[in-house]
CSV table of C-alpha atoms in Angstrom, one decimal:
chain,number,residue,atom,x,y,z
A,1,UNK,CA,-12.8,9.9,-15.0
A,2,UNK,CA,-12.1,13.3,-14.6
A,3,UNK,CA,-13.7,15.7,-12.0
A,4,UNK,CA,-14.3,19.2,-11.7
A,5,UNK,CA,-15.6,19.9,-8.4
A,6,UNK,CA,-12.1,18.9,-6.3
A,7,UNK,CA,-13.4,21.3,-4.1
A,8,UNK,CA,-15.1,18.9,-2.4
A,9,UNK,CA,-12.2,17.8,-0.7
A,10,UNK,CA,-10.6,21.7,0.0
A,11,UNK,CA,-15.1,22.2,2.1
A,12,UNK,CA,-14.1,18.5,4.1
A,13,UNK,CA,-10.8,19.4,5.3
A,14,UNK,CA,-11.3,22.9,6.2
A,15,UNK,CA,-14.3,22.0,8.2
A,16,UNK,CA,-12.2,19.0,9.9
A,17,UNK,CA,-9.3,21.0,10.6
A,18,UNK,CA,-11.3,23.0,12.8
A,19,UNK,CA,-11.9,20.0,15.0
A,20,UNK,CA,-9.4,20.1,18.1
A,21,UNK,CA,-6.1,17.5,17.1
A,22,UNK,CA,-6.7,17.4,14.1
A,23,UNK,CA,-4.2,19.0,11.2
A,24,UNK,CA,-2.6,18.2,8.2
A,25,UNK,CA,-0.5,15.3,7.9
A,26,UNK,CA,3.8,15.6,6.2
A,27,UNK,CA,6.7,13.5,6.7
A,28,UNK,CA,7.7,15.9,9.3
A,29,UNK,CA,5.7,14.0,11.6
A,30,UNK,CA,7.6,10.8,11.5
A,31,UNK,CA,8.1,11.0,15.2
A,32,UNK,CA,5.0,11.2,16.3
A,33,UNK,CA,3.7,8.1,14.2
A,34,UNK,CA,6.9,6.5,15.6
A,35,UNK,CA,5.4,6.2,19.2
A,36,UNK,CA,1.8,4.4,17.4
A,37,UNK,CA,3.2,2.2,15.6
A,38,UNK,CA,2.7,-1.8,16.6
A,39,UNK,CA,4.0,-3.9,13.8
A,40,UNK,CA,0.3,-4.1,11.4
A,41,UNK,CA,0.4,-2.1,7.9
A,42,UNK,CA,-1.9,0.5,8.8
A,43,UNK,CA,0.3,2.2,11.0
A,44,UNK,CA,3.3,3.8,9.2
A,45,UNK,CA,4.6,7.3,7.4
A,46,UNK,CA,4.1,5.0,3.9
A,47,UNK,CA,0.4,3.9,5.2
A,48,UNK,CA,-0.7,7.2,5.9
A,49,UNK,CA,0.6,9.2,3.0
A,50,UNK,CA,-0.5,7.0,0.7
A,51,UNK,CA,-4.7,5.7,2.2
A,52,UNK,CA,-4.7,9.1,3.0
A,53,UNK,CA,-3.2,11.2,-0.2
A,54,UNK,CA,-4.0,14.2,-1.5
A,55,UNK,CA,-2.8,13.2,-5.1
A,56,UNK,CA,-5.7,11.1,-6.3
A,57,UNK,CA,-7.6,12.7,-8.9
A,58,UNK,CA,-11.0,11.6,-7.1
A,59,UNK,CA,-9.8,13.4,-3.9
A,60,UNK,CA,-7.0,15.7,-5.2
A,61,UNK,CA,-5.6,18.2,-2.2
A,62,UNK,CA,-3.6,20.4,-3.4
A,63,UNK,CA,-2.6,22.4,0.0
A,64,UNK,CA,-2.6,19.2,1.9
A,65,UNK,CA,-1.2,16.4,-0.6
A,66,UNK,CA,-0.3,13.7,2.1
A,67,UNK,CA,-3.9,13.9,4.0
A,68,UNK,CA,-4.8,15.1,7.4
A,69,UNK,CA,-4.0,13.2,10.6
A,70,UNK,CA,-5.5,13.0,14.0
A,71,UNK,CA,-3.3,12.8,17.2
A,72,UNK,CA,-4.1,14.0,20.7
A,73,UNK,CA,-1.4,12.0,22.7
A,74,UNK,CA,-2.8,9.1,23.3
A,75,UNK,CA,-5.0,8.2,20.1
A,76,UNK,CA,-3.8,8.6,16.5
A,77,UNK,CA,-5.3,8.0,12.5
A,78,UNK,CA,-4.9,9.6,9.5
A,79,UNK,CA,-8.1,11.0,7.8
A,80,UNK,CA,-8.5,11.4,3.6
A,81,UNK,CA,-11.5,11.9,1.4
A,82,UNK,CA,-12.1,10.5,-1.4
A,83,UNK,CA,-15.3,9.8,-4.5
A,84,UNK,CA,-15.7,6.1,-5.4
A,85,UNK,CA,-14.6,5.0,-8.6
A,86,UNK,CA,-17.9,4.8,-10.1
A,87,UNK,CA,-19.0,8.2,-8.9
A,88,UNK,CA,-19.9,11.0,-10.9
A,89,UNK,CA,-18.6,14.3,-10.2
A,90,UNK,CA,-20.9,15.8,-8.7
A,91,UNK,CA,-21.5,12.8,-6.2
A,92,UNK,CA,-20.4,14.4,-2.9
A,93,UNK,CA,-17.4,12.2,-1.7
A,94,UNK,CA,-16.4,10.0,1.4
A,95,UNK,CA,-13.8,10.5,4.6
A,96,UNK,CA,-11.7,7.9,5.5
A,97,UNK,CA,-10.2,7.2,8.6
A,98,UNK,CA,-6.9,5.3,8.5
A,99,UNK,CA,-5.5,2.9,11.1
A,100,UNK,CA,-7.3,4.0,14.5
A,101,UNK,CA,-4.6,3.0,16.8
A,102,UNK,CA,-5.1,4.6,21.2
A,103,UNK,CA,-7.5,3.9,23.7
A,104,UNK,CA,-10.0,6.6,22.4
A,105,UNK,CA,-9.9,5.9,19.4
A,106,UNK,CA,-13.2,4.6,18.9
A,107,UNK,CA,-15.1,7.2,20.6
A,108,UNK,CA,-13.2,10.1,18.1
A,109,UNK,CA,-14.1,7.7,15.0
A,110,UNK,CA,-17.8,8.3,16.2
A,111,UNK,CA,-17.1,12.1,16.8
A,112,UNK,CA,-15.3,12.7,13.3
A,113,UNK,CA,-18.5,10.8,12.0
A,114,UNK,CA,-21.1,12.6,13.7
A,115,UNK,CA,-19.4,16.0,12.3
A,116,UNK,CA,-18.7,15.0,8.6
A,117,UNK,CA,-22.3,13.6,8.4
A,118,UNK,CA,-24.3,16.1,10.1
A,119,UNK,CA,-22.6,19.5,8.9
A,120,UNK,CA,-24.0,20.7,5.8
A,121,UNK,CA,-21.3,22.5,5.2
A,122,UNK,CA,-19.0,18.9,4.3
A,123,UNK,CA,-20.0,17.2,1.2
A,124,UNK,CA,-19.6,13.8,2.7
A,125,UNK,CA,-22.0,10.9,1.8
A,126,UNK,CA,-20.4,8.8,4.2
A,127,UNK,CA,-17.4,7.6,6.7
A,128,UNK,CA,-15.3,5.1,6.2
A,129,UNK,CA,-13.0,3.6,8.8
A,130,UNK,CA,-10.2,0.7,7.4
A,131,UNK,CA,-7.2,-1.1,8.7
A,132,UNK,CA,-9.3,-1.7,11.8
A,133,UNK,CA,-8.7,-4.5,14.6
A,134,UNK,CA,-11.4,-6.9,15.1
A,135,UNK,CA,-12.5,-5.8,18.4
A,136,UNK,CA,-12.3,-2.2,16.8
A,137,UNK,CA,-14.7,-3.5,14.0
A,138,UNK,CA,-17.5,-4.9,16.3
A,139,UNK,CA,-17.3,-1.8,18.9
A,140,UNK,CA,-18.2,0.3,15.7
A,141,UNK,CA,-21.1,-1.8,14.5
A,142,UNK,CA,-22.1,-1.0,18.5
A,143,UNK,CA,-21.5,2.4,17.3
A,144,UNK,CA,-24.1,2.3,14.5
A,145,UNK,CA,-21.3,1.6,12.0
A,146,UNK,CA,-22.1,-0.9,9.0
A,147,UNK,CA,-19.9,-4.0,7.4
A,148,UNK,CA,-18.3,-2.9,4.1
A,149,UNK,CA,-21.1,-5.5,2.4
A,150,UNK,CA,-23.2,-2.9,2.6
A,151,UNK,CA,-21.5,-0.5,0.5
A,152,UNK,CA,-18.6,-1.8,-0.8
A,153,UNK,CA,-15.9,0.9,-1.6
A,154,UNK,CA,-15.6,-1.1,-5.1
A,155,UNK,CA,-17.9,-3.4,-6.9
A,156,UNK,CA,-14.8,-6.1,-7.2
A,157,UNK,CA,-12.7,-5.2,-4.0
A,158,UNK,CA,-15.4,-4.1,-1.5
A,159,UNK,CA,-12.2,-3.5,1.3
A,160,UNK,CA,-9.9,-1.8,-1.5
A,161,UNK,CA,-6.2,-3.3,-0.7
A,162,UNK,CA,-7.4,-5.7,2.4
A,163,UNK,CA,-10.0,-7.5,0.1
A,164,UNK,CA,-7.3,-10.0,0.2
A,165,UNK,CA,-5.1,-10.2,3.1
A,166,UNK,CA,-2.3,-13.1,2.7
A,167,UNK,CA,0.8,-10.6,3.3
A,168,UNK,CA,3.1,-11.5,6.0
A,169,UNK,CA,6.5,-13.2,4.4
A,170,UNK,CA,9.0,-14.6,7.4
A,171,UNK,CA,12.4,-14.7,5.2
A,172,UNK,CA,13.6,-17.4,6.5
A,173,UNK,CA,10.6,-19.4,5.8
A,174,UNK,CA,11.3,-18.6,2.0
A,175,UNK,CA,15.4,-18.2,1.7
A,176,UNK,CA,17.6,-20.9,3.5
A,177,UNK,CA,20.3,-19.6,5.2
A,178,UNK,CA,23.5,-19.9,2.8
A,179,UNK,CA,26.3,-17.4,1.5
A,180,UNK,CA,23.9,-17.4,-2.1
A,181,UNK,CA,20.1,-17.2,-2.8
A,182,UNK,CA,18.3,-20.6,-2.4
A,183,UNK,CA,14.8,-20.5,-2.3
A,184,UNK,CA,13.0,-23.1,-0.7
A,185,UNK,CA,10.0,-25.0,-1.1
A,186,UNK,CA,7.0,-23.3,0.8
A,187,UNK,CA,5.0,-25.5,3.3
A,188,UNK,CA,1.6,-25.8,3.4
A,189,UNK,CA,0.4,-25.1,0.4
A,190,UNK,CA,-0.9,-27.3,-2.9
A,191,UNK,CA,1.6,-29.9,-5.0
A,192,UNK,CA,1.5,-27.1,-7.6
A,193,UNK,CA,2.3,-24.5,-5.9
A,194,UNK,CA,4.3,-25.1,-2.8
A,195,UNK,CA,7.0,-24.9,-5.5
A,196,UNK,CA,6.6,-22.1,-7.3
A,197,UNK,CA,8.8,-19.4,-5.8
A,198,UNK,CA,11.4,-21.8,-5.8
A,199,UNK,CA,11.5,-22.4,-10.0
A,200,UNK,CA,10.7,-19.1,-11.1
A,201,UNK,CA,13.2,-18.0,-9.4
A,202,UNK,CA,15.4,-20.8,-11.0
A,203,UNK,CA,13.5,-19.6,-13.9
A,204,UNK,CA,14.3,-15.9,-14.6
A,205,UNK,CA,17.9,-16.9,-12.6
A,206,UNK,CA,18.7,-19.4,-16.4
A,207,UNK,CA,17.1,-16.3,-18.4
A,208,UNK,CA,19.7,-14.0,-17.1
A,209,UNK,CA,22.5,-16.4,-17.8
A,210,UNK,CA,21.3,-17.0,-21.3
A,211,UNK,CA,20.9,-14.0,-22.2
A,212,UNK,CA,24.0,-12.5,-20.2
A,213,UNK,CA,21.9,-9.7,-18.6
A,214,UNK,CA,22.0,-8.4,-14.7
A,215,UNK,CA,18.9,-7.8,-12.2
A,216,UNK,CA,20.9,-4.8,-10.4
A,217,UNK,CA,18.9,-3.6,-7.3
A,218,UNK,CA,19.7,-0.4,-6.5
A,219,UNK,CA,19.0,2.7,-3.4
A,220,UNK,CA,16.7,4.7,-4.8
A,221,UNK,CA,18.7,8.0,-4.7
A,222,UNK,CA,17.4,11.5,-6.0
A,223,UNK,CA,18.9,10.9,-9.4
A,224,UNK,CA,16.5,7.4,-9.4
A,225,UNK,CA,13.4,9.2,-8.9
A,226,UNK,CA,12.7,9.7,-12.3
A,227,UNK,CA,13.1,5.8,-13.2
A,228,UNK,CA,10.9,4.9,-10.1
A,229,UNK,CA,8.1,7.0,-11.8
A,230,UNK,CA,8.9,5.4,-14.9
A,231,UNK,CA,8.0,2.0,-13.3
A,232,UNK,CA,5.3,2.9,-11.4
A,233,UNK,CA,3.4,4.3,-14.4
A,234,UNK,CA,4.4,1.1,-16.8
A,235,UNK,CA,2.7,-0.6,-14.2
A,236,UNK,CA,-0.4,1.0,-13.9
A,237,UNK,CA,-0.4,1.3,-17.6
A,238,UNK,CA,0.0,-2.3,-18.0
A,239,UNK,CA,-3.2,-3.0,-15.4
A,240,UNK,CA,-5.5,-1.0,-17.4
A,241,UNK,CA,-4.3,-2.8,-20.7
A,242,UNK,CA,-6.0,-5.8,-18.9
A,243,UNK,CA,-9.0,-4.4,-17.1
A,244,UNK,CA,-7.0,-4.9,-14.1
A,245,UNK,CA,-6.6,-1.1,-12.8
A,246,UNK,CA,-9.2,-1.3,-9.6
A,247,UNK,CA,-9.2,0.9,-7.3
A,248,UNK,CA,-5.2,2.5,-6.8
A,249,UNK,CA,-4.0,4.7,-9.5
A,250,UNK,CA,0.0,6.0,-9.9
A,251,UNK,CA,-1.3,9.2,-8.8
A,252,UNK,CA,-1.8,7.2,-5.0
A,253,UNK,CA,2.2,6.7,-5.1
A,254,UNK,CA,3.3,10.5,-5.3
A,255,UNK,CA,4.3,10.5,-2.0
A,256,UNK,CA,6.2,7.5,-1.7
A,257,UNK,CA,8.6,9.1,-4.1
A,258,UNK,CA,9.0,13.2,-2.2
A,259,UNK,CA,12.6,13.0,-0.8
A,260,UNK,CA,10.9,14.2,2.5
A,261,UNK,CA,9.8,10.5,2.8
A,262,UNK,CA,12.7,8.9,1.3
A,263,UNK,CA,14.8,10.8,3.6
A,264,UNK,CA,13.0,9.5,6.9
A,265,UNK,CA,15.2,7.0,8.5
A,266,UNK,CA,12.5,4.1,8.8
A,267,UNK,CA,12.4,3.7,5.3
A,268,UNK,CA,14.1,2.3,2.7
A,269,UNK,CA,13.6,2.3,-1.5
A,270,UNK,CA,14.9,0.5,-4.5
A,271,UNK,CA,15.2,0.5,-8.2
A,272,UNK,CA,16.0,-2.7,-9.2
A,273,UNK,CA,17.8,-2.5,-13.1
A,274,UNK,CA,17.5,-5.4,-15.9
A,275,UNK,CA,20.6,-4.5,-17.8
A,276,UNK,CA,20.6,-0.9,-16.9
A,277,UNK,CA,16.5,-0.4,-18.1
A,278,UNK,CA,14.4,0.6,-14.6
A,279,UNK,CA,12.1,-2.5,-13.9
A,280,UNK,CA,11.6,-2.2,-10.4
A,281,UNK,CA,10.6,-0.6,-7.8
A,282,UNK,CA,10.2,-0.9,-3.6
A,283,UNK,CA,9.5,1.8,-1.1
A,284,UNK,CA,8.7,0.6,2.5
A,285,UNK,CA,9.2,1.4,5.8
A,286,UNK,CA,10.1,-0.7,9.2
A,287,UNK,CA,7.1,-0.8,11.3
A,288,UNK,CA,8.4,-2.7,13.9
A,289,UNK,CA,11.9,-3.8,15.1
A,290,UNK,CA,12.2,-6.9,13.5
A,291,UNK,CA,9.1,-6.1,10.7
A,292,UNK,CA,9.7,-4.5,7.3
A,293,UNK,CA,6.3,-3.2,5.4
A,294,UNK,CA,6.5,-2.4,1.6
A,295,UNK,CA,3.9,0.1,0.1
A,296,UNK,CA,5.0,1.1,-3.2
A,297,UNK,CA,6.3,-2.2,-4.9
A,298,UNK,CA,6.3,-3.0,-8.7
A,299,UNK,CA,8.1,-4.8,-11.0
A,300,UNK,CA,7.6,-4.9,-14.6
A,301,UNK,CA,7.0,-8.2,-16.1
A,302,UNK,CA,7.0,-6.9,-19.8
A,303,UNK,CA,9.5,-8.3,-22.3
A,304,UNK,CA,9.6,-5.4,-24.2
A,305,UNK,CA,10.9,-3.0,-21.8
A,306,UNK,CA,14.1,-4.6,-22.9
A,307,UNK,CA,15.6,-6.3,-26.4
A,308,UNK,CA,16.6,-10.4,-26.0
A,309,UNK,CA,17.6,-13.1,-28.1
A,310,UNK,CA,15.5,-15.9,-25.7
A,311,UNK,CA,12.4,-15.0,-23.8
A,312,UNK,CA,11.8,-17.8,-22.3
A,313,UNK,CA,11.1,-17.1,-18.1
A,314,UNK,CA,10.6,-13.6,-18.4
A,315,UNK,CA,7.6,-13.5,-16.9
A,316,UNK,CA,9.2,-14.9,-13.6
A,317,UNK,CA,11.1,-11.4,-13.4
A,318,UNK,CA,8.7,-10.2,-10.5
A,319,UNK,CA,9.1,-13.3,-8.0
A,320,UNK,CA,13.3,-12.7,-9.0
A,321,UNK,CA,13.0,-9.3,-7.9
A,322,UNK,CA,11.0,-10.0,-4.6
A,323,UNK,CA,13.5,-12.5,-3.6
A,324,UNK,CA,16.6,-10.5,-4.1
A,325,UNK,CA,15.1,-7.6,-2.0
A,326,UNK,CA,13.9,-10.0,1.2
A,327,UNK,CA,17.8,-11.6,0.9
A,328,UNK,CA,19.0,-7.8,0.9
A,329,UNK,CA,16.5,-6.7,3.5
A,330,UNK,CA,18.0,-9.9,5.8
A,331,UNK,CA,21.1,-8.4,5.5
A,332,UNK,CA,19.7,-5.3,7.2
A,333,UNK,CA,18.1,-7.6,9.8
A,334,UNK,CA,14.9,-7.6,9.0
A,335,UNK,CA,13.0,-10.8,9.9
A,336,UNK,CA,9.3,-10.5,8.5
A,337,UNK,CA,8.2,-8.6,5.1
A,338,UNK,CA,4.7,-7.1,5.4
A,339,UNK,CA,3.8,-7.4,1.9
A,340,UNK,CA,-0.1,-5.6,2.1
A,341,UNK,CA,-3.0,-6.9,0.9
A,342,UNK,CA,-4.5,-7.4,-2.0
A,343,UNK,CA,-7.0,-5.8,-4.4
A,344,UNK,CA,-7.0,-9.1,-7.1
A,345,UNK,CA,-7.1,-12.6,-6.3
A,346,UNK,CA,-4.0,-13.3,-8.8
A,347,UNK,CA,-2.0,-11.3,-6.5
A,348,UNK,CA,-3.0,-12.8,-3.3
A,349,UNK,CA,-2.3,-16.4,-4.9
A,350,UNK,CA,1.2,-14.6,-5.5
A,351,UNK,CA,2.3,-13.6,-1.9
A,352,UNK,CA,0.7,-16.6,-0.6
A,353,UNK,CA,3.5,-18.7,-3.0
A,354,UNK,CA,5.9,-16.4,-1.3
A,355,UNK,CA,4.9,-17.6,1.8
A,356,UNK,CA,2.5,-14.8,2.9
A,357,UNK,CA,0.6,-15.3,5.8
A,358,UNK,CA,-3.3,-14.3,6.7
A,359,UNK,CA,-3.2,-10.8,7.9
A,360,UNK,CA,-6.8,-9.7,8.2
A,361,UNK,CA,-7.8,-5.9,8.9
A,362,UNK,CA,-11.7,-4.5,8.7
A,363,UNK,CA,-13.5,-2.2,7.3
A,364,UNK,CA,-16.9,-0.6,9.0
A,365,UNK,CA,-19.1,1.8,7.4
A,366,UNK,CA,-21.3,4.4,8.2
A,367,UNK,CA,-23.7,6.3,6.1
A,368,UNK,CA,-25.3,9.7,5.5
């Protein structure tokens, strides 16, 4: 759906921005997200530019394309507005607040709410706080706040990307430590499925023999940005082939591809390569010593992005890909892979055969 009145967005800001601590949010800030963050997904340079972004076409920004943030010292959160889905365009749209992390951060939730909803001069039908901690979640619903029941941001993922939260991967739960890649067998979950990273990865390992192709993963330089887009696009393209495109769009990536962000030295990107044809890509960022947290990762699982005599395992390409990053990122010292969570079921079931534990984050609510 396109909209017309993105000016929505340009009346919300400029009346925020007059609020004191608040301004607008750019890689340049890296440092002062670096002293907030505490290990959970919300809290990153990746998070932010991306719950908050200014490139989605139902909250497009075009002075301020990675969002606003908040930060007074001791209380941080990145603030975007967006229209639902579903919306039309003249629906006035919603603010987002984005990982409250500092001892005050409740009460400035409640004041950013009492501004957007009460000045006529903000087209905002409501405020919507995410990524929250449990005892944040039930001091908002103190704070005349709502569960996200009550107005779910989308009819089939009421919590967007945290509708499903299995997401934390500990590598060496999944790879055994050994000069090559062996995958184990993952504990604790059904007969079926306990083994399922462990032979696809067999899987698409006998397809690349076969066929005598390579899965190349490679540091997503300046000259790899255009193949990264590439990927990201297929993918999207791909979701709405099946119905599947709810919620996130490739527009909501932008920023994980500006070599401001790539640049930062928290994070790290790939292009991963099936015989030289761009297939994959990860962007992520460490958000903790020993933690890793990936926010832009695809991989196609499409046969036709590349010509082959036997097809046969193909479709285990993604779970291949996964596990030659986590043995890369190991190598770097990374212990735990923050994998996000999920707007789709299938995809949950997918990082939970990966090993990904329950990471659950909240959503509250509060309406015009």
């Amino acid at each position: 759906m396109g909209y017309k009145r993105m000016d929505d967005r340009a009346k919300a800001e400029r009346e925020l921005l007059k609020m004191r601590y608040v301004r607008p949010y750019s890689p340049e800030e890296s440092k002062a997200i670096g002293k907030y963050k505490d290990g959970t997904f919300g809290v990153s340079n990746l998070a932010f530019a991306l719950y908050s972004n200014g490139r989605n076409a139902r909250g497009k920004s075009l002075e301020r394309p990675f969002g606003l943030m908040y930060e007074d010292g001791s209380t941080l959160f990145s603030i975007g507005y967006f229209k639902k889905e579903h919306d039309s365009e003249d629906a006035p749209g919603y603010v987002l607040i984005v990982a409250p992390r500092g001892k005050h951060a409740i009460q400035r939730i409640v004041e950013i709410a009492e501004r957007a909803l009460h000045d006529d001069s903000i087209p905002c039908a409501g405020v919507y706080a995410r990524f929250l901690a449990l005892d944040q979640y039930l001091e908002l619903l103190g704070e005349g706040f709502l569960p996200v029941k009550e107005s779910p941001w989308h009819p089939e993922a009421p919590e967007e990307d945290e509708t499903y939260t299995h997401s934390i991967v500990t590598i060496d739960d999944l790879l055994a430590d050994s000069e090559g890649i062996d995958v184990k067998v993952i504990p604790g979950l059904s007969q079926n499925s306990r083994r399922k990273a462990r032979d696809n990865y067999e899987r698409f390992r006998n397809f690349l023999e076969r066929n005598q192709m390579e899965y190349e993963l490679c540091e997503l330089t300046d000259t790899r940005i255009e193949a990264a887009r590439t990927v990201i696009g297929a993918h999207f393209g791909m979701l709405a082939q099946k119905g599947k495109a709810i919620g996130s769009t490739p527009e909501d990536h932008q920023n994980s591809l500006d070599f401001r962000m790539l640049a930062l030295p928290d994070v790290l990107a790939y292009v991963g390569y099936l015989d030289g044809q761009p297939v994959s890509v990860f962007v992520g960022e460490w958000v903790s010593p020993n933690r890793f947290a990936l926010y832009t990762p695809f991989t196609l699982r499409d046969v036709r992005v590349v010509e082959v005599q036997d097809e046969v395992g193909v479709t285990a390409l993604p779970l291949y890909a996964y596990v030659r990053l986590f043995s890369q990122l190991r190598q770097r010292g990374i212990a735990e892979v923050h994998l996000g969570g999920s707007e789709l079921p299938d995809l949950n079931v997918f990082k939970r055969r990966l090993g990904g534990k329950n990471d659950p984050s909240y959503w509250a609510v509060r309406l015009k």
